[in-house]
């Protein structure tokens, strides 16, 4: 292994990382794929769609009425059949779909494609018995356990769009999502394990449902065996209604544009957006990108996407992409934590993982714990490494490549969003000569550009805003119940291009570097969190008059949440009074949104910096939070305010 100063050498040499010859020679994507895309991108997408099984072929590839796209028009298919039945029918039923590993050491379970198929058929029959029909929405509020995948595929099988809500979200956040898309059934668990300890989950569902009169049933998986309150008219145990069902289920083929799922994501207002994905185009996009970007060889690879199913990465690259491709995956319930620093390396060694897909924040955490943690383990099975969720800094990229990948594995830095459904900008492991920190090129068939404020393409060597200039199969089909917001958010900034909300740079070679959000959305540990949503939560606290939230850069989490608040009336001026209030505000944010939204720091200040027209100048607060020189202050109403806040921050830091 290279000594630490070798990392510096790799960085400072501005090194390029060409694909390893052996991998390149046999890679799923060969260099000509870019030429084929340039010649006829729709034909290439059709070729990718033919990797799936269709009950009825499409008669038109794309119907584009900006901003609404229909892909594979007239085609019919079933997503669950594509993920399961076709592999079983082809004799691959005995192949492992998931090596599932629980949070605790002893918990593990292998599920073959045939077993998963049977479970999904039973769950589909149970949902039908509970009255769920095609088109009905089902909320899933579950941790990383096999039943979560079963629940999703059972919904897909009967054409009921699911909305999976990350299990770390609060009861209030869950309720907002259930109400927004009017779910009638919620699938959940009694509790979940976090770092070995059981914690309740159903209690949050009970609380959420106090104000969701349309929810008829909750279907509850027993995970921890903890005590739960029970509403006999509404709640049913999974083992009571699923286990006894027939394991046969004749799936119906749905229109290519039939809704598959809704995933809520933060935007620039306090209300999350329900991003709608449909069936044929989405499944084409995620299965093709999974095949080409990770160079998946389903017969020999063991693939591990270490995201949570509660986010889009889990939907596309734990569930739909890998299963459509017949992959064998590792699914791990836990997250890295200091009490178990070598867990990841142990898992890679034990399960002979060959493809790893994770977020830069995790890479930086593992990097902080040191390369010595890896040494006892055999990581030589790894051959492709992926990164997603936020810009990866070159230091983390090079560490990942050098220590985790042993210097021999291509690193694919994949840029995409909940809205894009699948990977959009990425290296191809057998083709691209990678640059640490760059997502490089649009995936073949995807059209992206970097433009200035007027929408003009910028020359090489310049920065600007990232736009997508042609529709793509996995694109969102709208925001649930809010067409106007869909147009406003993505299609109003420029007349004929999708506005992604990210800054980007095109370097001298024309390669793309993603620079982070240009709107009020923060990226904390790869989680997308709205500053407005947190401000909204803070002003909902009886003691808060005004709140301003900014994302300050953080060496591990990418960005960290820093809040500035003014209080109503007076707070006990002594330190204990202030500390108590700060703690109660942090807990208030956690219970309104979820623990992931807890601010790292909350400053109670007598005033906030405002312009003469009364707008809070968040830009200056960001400068203060990052301890930088203040930018232009000429429009400030009262310049002494920033000085006062800065003094308080410094005092706080010295404490
Ligand atoms: O800012 C970009 C960042 O994450 C945002 C999308 O977040 P979300 O919808 O939660 O989806 C995350 C997983 C796909 C983007 O607007 N982002 C995602 N991947 C990258 C990235 N920023 C830089 N480089 C990436 N590879």
XYZ file of C-alpha atoms and ligand atoms in Angstrom:
681
model
C 0.000 0.000 0.000
C 1.157 3.497 -0.795
C 2.400 5.605 2.128
C 0.296 8.682 2.916
C 2.556 11.164 1.153
C 2.030 9.151 -2.028
C -1.558 10.468 -1.953
C -0.227 14.008 -2.175
C 1.960 13.032 -5.090
C -1.011 11.560 -6.933
C -2.988 14.736 -6.341
C -0.318 17.223 -7.211
C 0.739 15.521 -10.370
C -2.772 16.241 -11.634
C -2.863 12.587 -12.500
C -5.182 10.971 -15.023
C -6.508 7.484 -14.392
C -6.984 5.484 -17.585
C -9.165 2.368 -17.457
C -7.303 -0.846 -16.611
C -6.605 -2.706 -19.893
C -8.136 -5.998 -18.825
C -11.380 -4.410 -17.651
C -11.545 -2.192 -20.742
C -11.199 -5.118 -23.135
C -14.209 -6.945 -21.692
C -16.283 -3.944 -20.553
C -20.014 -3.752 -21.244
C -19.552 -0.235 -22.628
C -16.993 0.137 -25.418
C -15.856 3.528 -26.813
C -18.176 3.273 -29.841
C -21.200 3.701 -27.523
C -20.664 7.482 -27.630
C -20.641 7.452 -31.455
C -23.818 5.400 -31.521
C -25.469 7.907 -29.174
C -24.310 10.838 -31.305
C -25.682 9.186 -34.451
C -29.119 8.335 -33.079
C -29.692 8.615 -29.352
C -33.298 7.435 -29.517
C -32.205 4.280 -31.287
C -29.663 3.663 -28.535
C -32.341 4.108 -25.847
C -34.551 1.660 -27.754
C -31.716 -0.837 -27.751
C -31.458 -0.361 -23.980
C -35.225 -0.803 -23.586
C -34.969 -4.149 -25.406
C -32.876 -5.454 -22.519
C -36.239 -5.659 -20.679
C -39.190 -8.004 -21.280
C -42.198 -6.207 -22.758
C -45.671 -7.747 -22.966
C -46.447 -5.369 -25.768
C -43.837 -3.467 -27.772
C -44.010 0.325 -28.058
C -45.029 2.022 -31.277
C -43.310 5.350 -30.615
C -40.043 5.841 -28.723
C -40.688 9.378 -27.493
C -43.571 11.788 -27.448
C -42.113 15.099 -26.244
C -44.455 17.968 -25.493
C -42.207 20.162 -23.389
C -42.138 19.779 -20.402
C -43.948 16.437 -20.567
C -42.350 13.330 -22.010
C -43.814 9.945 -22.767
C -41.350 7.177 -23.517
C -42.003 3.896 -25.305
C -45.535 4.955 -26.078
C -47.994 2.079 -26.380
C -45.601 -0.385 -24.743
C -46.733 -2.546 -21.814
C -44.686 -4.282 -19.137
C -44.631 -5.150 -15.463
C -41.665 -3.864 -13.421
C -41.874 -6.648 -10.844
C -41.942 -9.340 -13.555
C -38.846 -7.767 -15.095
C -37.084 -7.831 -11.737
C -38.088 -11.379 -10.777
C -40.190 -13.693 -12.940
C -38.040 -13.478 -16.021
C -34.911 -14.499 -14.116
C -36.728 -17.423 -12.492
C -38.191 -18.462 -15.872
C -34.696 -18.395 -17.374
C -33.492 -20.905 -14.757
C -31.759 -18.404 -12.506
C -34.184 -18.812 -9.578
C -31.480 -20.301 -7.373
C -29.205 -17.289 -7.784
C -28.903 -15.009 -4.760
C -30.631 -11.659 -5.254
C -29.639 -10.287 -1.853
C -27.150 -11.240 0.778
C -28.873 -9.290 3.521
C -26.852 -8.346 6.595
C -28.562 -6.838 9.614
C -27.280 -4.131 11.873
C -26.223 -6.705 14.486
C -23.477 -9.296 13.865
C -25.722 -12.374 13.944
C -28.466 -11.192 11.652
C -28.142 -12.289 8.058
C -30.223 -13.892 5.378
C -29.692 -14.867 1.743
C -32.642 -14.474 -0.590
C -32.621 -16.104 -3.993
C -34.561 -14.786 -6.962
C -37.064 -17.655 -6.575
C -37.572 -16.892 -2.871
C -37.947 -13.184 -3.496
C -40.430 -13.947 -6.261
C -42.537 -16.091 -3.942
C -42.485 -13.463 -1.192
C -43.493 -10.730 -3.617
C -46.355 -12.827 -5.020
C -47.659 -13.439 -1.496
C -47.414 -9.755 -0.590
C -49.140 -8.777 -3.855
C -51.990 -11.163 -3.018
C -52.209 -9.726 0.499
C -52.328 -6.140 -0.743
C -55.090 -7.081 -3.164
C -56.981 -8.683 -0.278
C -56.591 -5.444 1.682
C -58.332 -3.696 -1.185
C -55.336 -2.081 -2.901
C -55.930 -1.612 -6.628
C -53.835 -0.373 -9.540
C -53.321 3.359 -9.191
C -53.803 3.457 -5.367
C -50.848 4.932 -3.495
C -49.119 2.967 -0.741
C -46.699 4.515 1.765
C -43.732 2.421 2.905
C -41.980 3.529 6.098
C -39.412 0.848 6.699
C -35.713 0.326 7.395
C -33.209 -1.631 5.302
C -34.741 -5.098 5.563
C -35.741 -7.548 2.805
C -39.476 -6.925 3.418
C -38.982 -3.350 2.227
C -37.910 -4.615 -1.192
C -40.740 -7.165 -1.125
C -43.248 -4.409 -0.328
C -42.019 -2.181 -3.161
C -42.079 -4.960 -5.743
C -45.497 -6.145 -4.566
C -46.856 -2.614 -5.093
C -45.227 -2.431 -8.526
C -46.650 -5.835 -9.362
C -50.238 -4.699 -8.828
C -49.651 -1.243 -10.297
C -50.005 0.628 -6.983
C -47.415 3.434 -6.894
C -45.389 3.357 -3.690
C -43.996 6.247 -1.796
C -41.131 5.141 0.406
C -40.460 7.515 3.282
C -36.986 7.354 4.826
C -37.377 5.765 8.254
C -35.413 8.582 9.885
C -38.089 11.120 9.008
C -40.425 12.330 11.739
C -44.129 11.512 12.162
C -44.939 14.984 10.868
C -42.836 14.545 7.728
C -44.436 11.136 7.147
C -47.917 12.594 7.577
C -47.195 15.371 5.051
C -46.198 12.801 2.430
C -49.131 10.459 3.130
C -51.566 13.345 2.797
C -49.921 14.890 -0.255
C -50.386 11.797 -2.391
C -53.381 10.464 -0.475
C -52.126 7.008 0.506
C -54.693 4.512 1.753
C -52.327 1.882 3.074
C -49.072 2.217 5.018
C -46.543 -0.608 5.294
C -44.226 -0.361 8.278
C -42.414 -2.220 11.084
C -42.826 -2.388 14.846
C -39.307 -1.052 15.285
C -35.845 -1.005 13.799
C -32.283 -1.590 14.942
C -29.842 1.271 15.085
C -26.330 0.424 16.190
C -27.561 -2.753 17.728
C -30.362 -1.158 19.769
C -34.069 -1.523 18.959
C -35.960 1.736 18.462
C -39.696 2.122 17.842
C -41.042 2.959 14.374
C -44.756 2.168 14.443
C -45.325 4.798 17.135
C -44.413 7.477 14.586
C -46.882 5.969 12.103
C -49.616 5.986 14.778
C -48.886 9.644 15.431
C -48.848 10.511 11.731
C -52.131 8.726 11.127
C -54.004 10.734 13.758
C -54.655 13.185 10.941
C -54.804 10.889 7.902
C -58.436 9.785 7.763
C -58.080 8.058 4.388
C -55.585 5.447 5.572
C -57.571 2.231 5.885
C -54.821 -0.193 6.855
C -51.331 -0.405 8.178
C -49.461 -3.586 7.422
C -46.840 -4.149 10.113
C -43.730 -6.324 9.811
C -42.446 -7.680 13.129
C -38.788 -6.730 13.229
C -37.791 -6.072 16.844
C -40.670 -7.653 18.778
C -41.073 -4.446 20.782
C -44.416 -3.386 22.279
C -46.726 -1.503 19.951
C -50.125 0.131 20.273
C -52.666 -1.639 18.119
C -55.718 -0.313 16.306
C -57.653 -3.491 15.598
C -59.765 -1.884 12.898
C -56.761 -0.637 10.977
C -53.574 -2.541 11.844
C -52.676 -5.987 10.536
C -49.517 -7.995 11.063
C -47.540 -8.899 7.945
C -47.134 -12.494 9.199
C -50.917 -12.797 9.608
C -51.944 -11.563 6.196
C -48.932 -12.232 3.949
C -47.424 -15.531 5.069
C -50.509 -17.633 4.375
C -51.116 -16.286 0.862
C -50.537 -18.240 -2.332
C -47.044 -17.785 -3.725
C -48.459 -17.609 -7.243
C -49.558 -14.318 -8.711
C -50.448 -13.560 -12.302
C -49.112 -10.066 -12.921
C -50.836 -7.628 -15.200
C -48.866 -5.689 -17.827
C -49.111 -1.929 -17.336
C -48.697 0.921 -19.729
C -45.091 2.153 -20.037
C -46.262 5.444 -18.527
C -48.100 3.877 -15.581
C -46.901 5.549 -12.323
C -44.320 3.381 -10.549
C -43.503 5.530 -7.554
C -43.435 8.928 -5.940
C -40.353 10.040 -4.063
C -40.409 13.210 -2.024
C -37.437 15.503 -2.135
C -36.543 18.916 -0.767
C -36.839 21.994 -2.899
C -36.483 25.675 -2.267
C -39.775 26.017 -0.396
C -40.809 24.449 2.894
C -42.964 21.803 1.220
C -41.211 18.724 -0.240
C -42.005 17.845 -3.841
C -43.512 14.497 -4.831
C -41.363 13.454 -7.773
C -43.280 11.089 -10.024
C -41.587 8.245 -11.900
C -43.274 5.924 -14.341
C -42.522 2.394 -15.471
C -40.995 1.704 -18.902
C -38.608 4.612 -19.367
C -37.480 4.528 -15.740
C -36.728 0.811 -15.759
C -34.883 1.169 -19.070
C -32.783 4.004 -17.716
C -31.848 2.449 -14.367
C -31.138 -1.021 -15.730
C -29.035 0.287 -18.634
C -27.003 2.687 -16.488
C -26.497 -0.025 -13.878
C -25.234 -2.380 -16.602
C -22.869 0.084 -18.292
C -21.711 2.402 -15.509
C -20.827 -0.400 -13.083
C -19.891 -2.835 -15.860
C -22.093 -5.386 -14.144
C -21.390 -9.040 -14.948
C -24.375 -10.671 -13.230
C -22.863 -14.166 -13.153
C -19.752 -13.207 -11.237
C -20.178 -9.826 -9.579
C -21.327 -9.129 -6.035
C -22.615 -5.580 -6.014
C -23.059 -3.358 -2.969
C -24.881 -0.062 -3.074
C -24.585 1.272 0.454
C -27.446 3.781 0.201
C -30.746 3.599 2.064
C -33.858 2.458 0.219
C -35.583 5.558 1.585
C -33.736 7.673 -0.992
C -33.750 7.565 -4.764
C -30.324 5.879 -4.918
C -31.812 2.916 -3.083
C -34.791 2.772 -5.440
C -32.759 2.883 -8.628
C -29.546 1.124 -7.621
C -30.529 -1.280 -4.827
C -33.938 -2.331 -6.089
C -34.990 -1.669 -9.683
C -31.683 -1.467 -11.629
C -29.829 -4.404 -10.037
C -32.878 -6.701 -9.906
C -33.841 -5.956 -13.515
C -30.266 -6.964 -14.387
C -30.346 -10.165 -12.323
C -27.508 -8.984 -10.073
C -26.424 -10.450 -6.758
C -26.322 -7.634 -4.208
C -25.230 -7.127 -0.664
C -27.823 -5.226 1.350
C -26.658 -3.877 4.693
C -28.962 -2.504 7.353
C -26.363 -0.521 9.273
C -24.328 2.588 8.635
C -20.644 3.166 9.428
C -20.035 4.093 13.035
C -16.972 4.609 15.203
C -17.689 1.573 17.370
C -17.266 -0.673 14.331
C -14.689 0.970 12.115
C -13.733 -2.092 10.077
C -17.267 -3.388 9.467
C -17.330 -2.324 5.830
C -14.042 -3.981 4.984
C -15.104 -7.133 6.816
C -18.299 -7.255 4.739
C -16.475 -6.733 1.444
C -14.048 -9.484 2.366
C -16.747 -11.911 3.593
C -19.118 -11.460 0.656
C -16.406 -10.943 -1.978
C -17.937 -7.666 -3.075
C -16.709 -6.622 -6.523
C -18.616 -3.365 -7.110
C -19.079 -0.762 -4.364
C -21.318 2.305 -4.726
C -21.390 4.860 -1.925
C -21.345 8.578 -1.060
C -18.347 10.880 -0.587
C -19.370 11.612 3.009
C -18.950 7.907 3.823
C -15.643 7.761 1.984
C -14.409 10.754 3.998
C -15.537 9.141 7.259
C -13.778 5.866 6.432
C -10.738 7.876 5.333
C -10.701 9.685 8.682
C -10.613 6.329 10.478
C -7.548 5.415 8.468
C -6.230 2.935 5.950
C -4.960 0.639 8.747
C -8.589 -0.469 9.261
C -8.519 -2.063 5.790
C -5.262 -3.928 6.185
C -6.490 -7.164 7.804
C -9.000 -7.706 5.003
C -8.864 -9.041 1.480
C -10.428 -6.412 -0.780
C -8.938 -7.833 -3.963
C -12.360 -8.838 -5.321
C -13.262 -5.150 -5.830
C -13.089 -4.027 -9.456
C -15.339 -0.943 -9.850
C -15.971 1.831 -7.296
C -18.805 4.343 -7.524
C -19.590 7.643 -5.840
C -22.861 9.585 -5.693
C -24.748 12.286 -3.878
C -22.396 15.235 -3.690
C -19.208 16.490 -5.287
C -16.315 14.203 -4.383
C -13.207 16.102 -3.389
C -10.029 14.910 -5.147
C -8.434 13.824 -1.829
C -11.336 11.451 -1.098
C -11.349 10.228 -4.717
C -7.651 9.401 -4.637
C -7.929 7.728 -1.222
C -10.859 5.618 -2.450
C -8.930 4.655 -5.570
C -5.631 3.967 -3.795
C -6.654 2.224 -0.598
C -10.072 0.747 -1.214
C -9.503 -0.031 -4.869
C -5.848 -1.017 -4.441
C -5.000 1.341 -7.320
C -6.618 -0.979 -9.846
C -10.362 -0.101 -9.813
C -11.912 2.660 -11.895
C -13.843 5.201 -9.800
C -17.104 6.337 -11.363
C -18.347 9.647 -9.971
C -22.007 9.634 -10.960
C -24.070 12.813 -11.018
C -27.852 12.581 -10.965
C -30.904 13.571 -8.913
C -34.198 12.238 -7.570
C -35.748 13.972 -10.565
C -33.518 12.341 -13.183
C -34.376 8.831 -11.937
C -30.990 7.454 -12.921
C -27.353 8.335 -13.574
C -26.856 11.212 -16.039
C -23.218 12.311 -15.965
C -20.546 9.734 -15.312
C -17.355 8.104 -16.476
C -17.683 4.662 -18.089
C -15.277 2.334 -16.292
C -13.818 0.659 -19.375
C -13.698 3.752 -21.558
C -13.066 6.948 -19.601
C -9.726 8.237 -18.439
C -10.881 9.643 -15.119
C -9.915 12.875 -13.387
C -10.343 12.872 -9.571
C -13.340 15.063 -8.763
C -14.914 15.182 -12.232
C -18.121 13.424 -13.269
C -16.749 13.750 -16.832
C -19.362 13.180 -19.573
C -23.108 12.712 -20.061
C -24.096 9.048 -20.179
C -24.566 8.004 -23.841
C -28.022 9.198 -24.893
C -28.102 12.034 -22.323
C -27.639 15.660 -23.448
C -26.264 18.150 -20.929
C -24.801 21.614 -21.185
C -23.270 24.290 -18.980
C -24.815 27.686 -19.637
C -24.528 31.265 -18.399
C -27.374 33.236 -16.837
C -28.804 33.972 -20.282
C -28.810 30.313 -21.214
C -25.826 30.552 -23.557
C -23.470 27.594 -23.625
C -20.180 28.515 -21.923
C -16.854 27.766 -23.615
C -14.421 25.160 -22.322
C -12.609 26.388 -19.258
C -15.675 28.218 -17.858
C -18.354 27.639 -15.258
C -22.100 28.156 -15.223
C -25.354 26.339 -14.607
C -26.000 22.724 -15.491
C -28.945 22.085 -17.813
C -30.257 18.986 -19.558
C -31.150 19.787 -23.114
C -33.059 16.703 -24.274
C -35.600 14.497 -22.491
C -34.332 11.171 -21.122
C -36.250 7.969 -20.287
C -35.890 8.098 -16.478
C -36.913 11.740 -16.161
C -39.587 12.754 -13.682
C -43.026 12.963 -15.219
C -44.030 15.819 -12.952
C -44.582 16.801 -9.335
C -47.499 14.915 -7.816
C -50.580 17.118 -7.977
C -48.708 20.290 -8.881
C -48.111 20.915 -12.584
C -47.468 24.584 -12.051
C -44.683 23.928 -9.576
C -43.164 21.404 -12.014
C -42.999 24.030 -14.767
C -41.799 26.755 -12.408
C -39.062 24.726 -10.755
C -37.457 23.060 -13.729
C -38.623 24.673 -16.950
C -39.001 28.394 -16.326
C -35.388 29.468 -15.837
C -34.575 28.620 -19.473
C -37.201 28.198 -22.187
C -36.246 24.792 -23.537
C -33.939 23.100 -21.067
C -34.289 21.358 -17.707
C -32.699 23.442 -14.950
C -30.984 21.102 -12.513
C -30.178 23.630 -9.760
C -26.466 22.713 -9.825
C -23.438 24.763 -10.742
C -20.937 23.103 -13.073
C -17.666 23.771 -14.834
C -16.544 22.552 -18.215
C -12.757 22.171 -18.197
C -10.343 22.753 -21.081
C -11.003 19.231 -22.401
C -14.774 19.703 -22.240
C -15.158 17.418 -19.179
C -17.757 18.264 -16.537
C -17.141 19.080 -12.871
C -20.164 19.479 -10.587
C -19.868 22.331 -8.127
C -22.885 21.975 -5.803
C -26.319 23.562 -5.578
C -26.998 27.090 -6.725
C -30.313 27.368 -4.842
C -31.391 27.179 -1.195
C -30.912 23.436 -1.030
C -28.112 22.048 1.149
C -26.312 18.774 0.747
C -25.571 17.283 4.152
C -23.923 13.849 4.093
C -25.362 13.368 0.620
C -28.876 14.180 1.897
C -30.749 16.921 0.200
C -32.177 19.331 2.761
C -33.936 22.613 2.189
C -32.841 25.658 4.164
C -36.421 26.957 3.931
C -37.862 23.750 5.390
C -35.625 24.072 8.459
C -36.370 27.792 8.823
C -40.038 26.938 8.679
C -39.590 24.324 11.413
C -37.643 26.775 13.593
C -40.199 29.569 13.372
C -42.822 26.981 14.328
C -41.204 26.898 17.798
C -42.977 29.230 20.241
C -39.737 30.977 21.270
C -38.518 31.828 17.771
C -39.272 35.082 16.006
C -37.093 34.759 12.906
C -34.712 32.164 11.553
C -32.151 31.997 8.780
C -30.407 28.772 7.848
C -27.274 28.309 5.754
C -25.129 25.382 4.663
C -21.535 25.844 5.833
C -18.810 23.667 4.369
C -17.801 20.752 6.577
C -14.834 18.410 6.106
C -16.881 15.226 6.659
C -20.510 15.911 5.813
C -19.829 18.196 2.830
C -22.128 20.839 4.208
C -23.395 21.350 7.751
C -26.534 23.120 8.871
C -26.009 26.405 10.709
C -29.029 28.352 11.949
C -29.300 31.926 13.153
C -32.398 32.750 15.169
C -33.899 35.731 16.925
C -36.206 34.981 19.824
C -39.571 36.247 20.956
C -39.516 38.197 24.195
C -36.423 37.416 26.191
C -34.443 34.275 26.824
C -32.683 33.852 30.109
C -29.470 35.683 29.267
C -27.339 33.346 31.333
C -25.503 30.619 29.489
C -27.689 27.770 30.756
C -30.855 29.479 29.482
C -29.304 29.910 26.024
C -27.982 26.363 25.918
C -31.313 24.934 26.964
C -33.101 26.840 24.248
C -30.590 25.766 21.596
C -31.039 22.136 22.605
C -34.792 22.451 22.563
C -34.634 24.050 19.088
C -32.418 21.287 17.755
C -34.843 18.683 19.092
C -37.753 20.613 17.678
C -36.220 20.464 14.180
C -35.572 16.736 14.622
C -39.155 16.058 15.609
C -40.588 18.256 12.842
C -38.450 16.949 9.980
C -36.126 14.225 11.253
C -32.754 13.866 12.997
C -30.894 14.362 9.681
C -32.102 17.969 9.668
C -30.762 18.848 13.163
C -28.579 21.941 12.838
C -24.919 21.470 13.765
C -24.989 24.899 15.315
C -27.696 27.345 16.319
C -26.777 30.961 17.068
C -29.240 33.018 19.050
C -28.729 36.588 17.963
C -30.532 39.875 18.683
C -30.993 40.584 14.971
C -30.356 39.210 11.470
C -28.530 41.021 8.676
C -31.104 42.455 6.282
C -31.222 44.605 3.210
C -33.105 47.902 3.294
C -36.056 46.106 1.752
C -36.053 43.611 4.629
C -34.549 40.542 2.892
C -32.287 38.407 5.058
C -28.777 38.343 3.563
C -27.971 34.645 3.842
C -24.840 35.142 1.785
C -23.312 37.112 4.687
C -24.424 34.534 7.224
C -22.688 31.880 5.135
C -19.519 33.993 5.200
C -19.810 34.236 8.971
C -20.505 30.505 9.404
C -17.478 29.639 7.284
C -15.349 32.248 9.018
C -14.600 34.157 5.813
C -14.187 37.820 4.989
C -17.643 39.280 4.494
C -18.645 39.890 0.882
C -20.329 43.090 -0.298
C -22.101 44.696 2.694
C -23.190 47.951 1.072
C -26.853 46.965 0.874
C -27.060 46.109 4.578
C -29.552 48.099 6.584
C -27.478 47.923 9.768
C -23.823 46.915 9.257
C -23.232 46.468 12.992
C -25.451 43.369 13.030
C -22.943 41.178 11.206
C -20.134 42.276 13.519
C -22.237 41.418 16.528
C -23.080 37.947 15.199
C -19.477 37.303 14.284
C -18.320 38.254 17.783
C -20.824 35.848 19.311
C -19.745 33.063 16.956
C -16.112 33.565 17.905
C -16.954 33.503 21.574
C -18.958 30.316 21.022
C -16.046 28.693 19.193
C -13.625 29.543 22.027
C -15.902 27.951 24.574
O -26.389 18.751 -6.086
C -26.406 17.511 -6.749
C -25.967 16.433 -5.774
O -27.157 15.896 -5.231
C -28.301 16.541 -5.795
C -29.413 15.548 -5.966
O -29.810 15.069 -4.725
P -30.884 13.906 -4.613
O -32.046 14.262 -5.442
O -31.101 13.690 -3.169
O -30.201 12.675 -5.270
C -29.011 12.187 -4.720
C -28.618 10.887 -5.379
C -28.660 10.862 -6.840
C -27.802 17.104 -7.099
O -28.604 18.164 -7.552
N -25.217 15.365 -6.458
C -25.607 14.118 -6.709
N -24.600 13.397 -7.270
C -23.548 14.233 -7.385
C -23.935 15.489 -6.873
N -23.098 16.538 -6.883
C -21.865 16.360 -7.396
N -21.427 15.178 -7.889
C -22.219 14.094 -7.897
N -21.755 12.939 -8.357
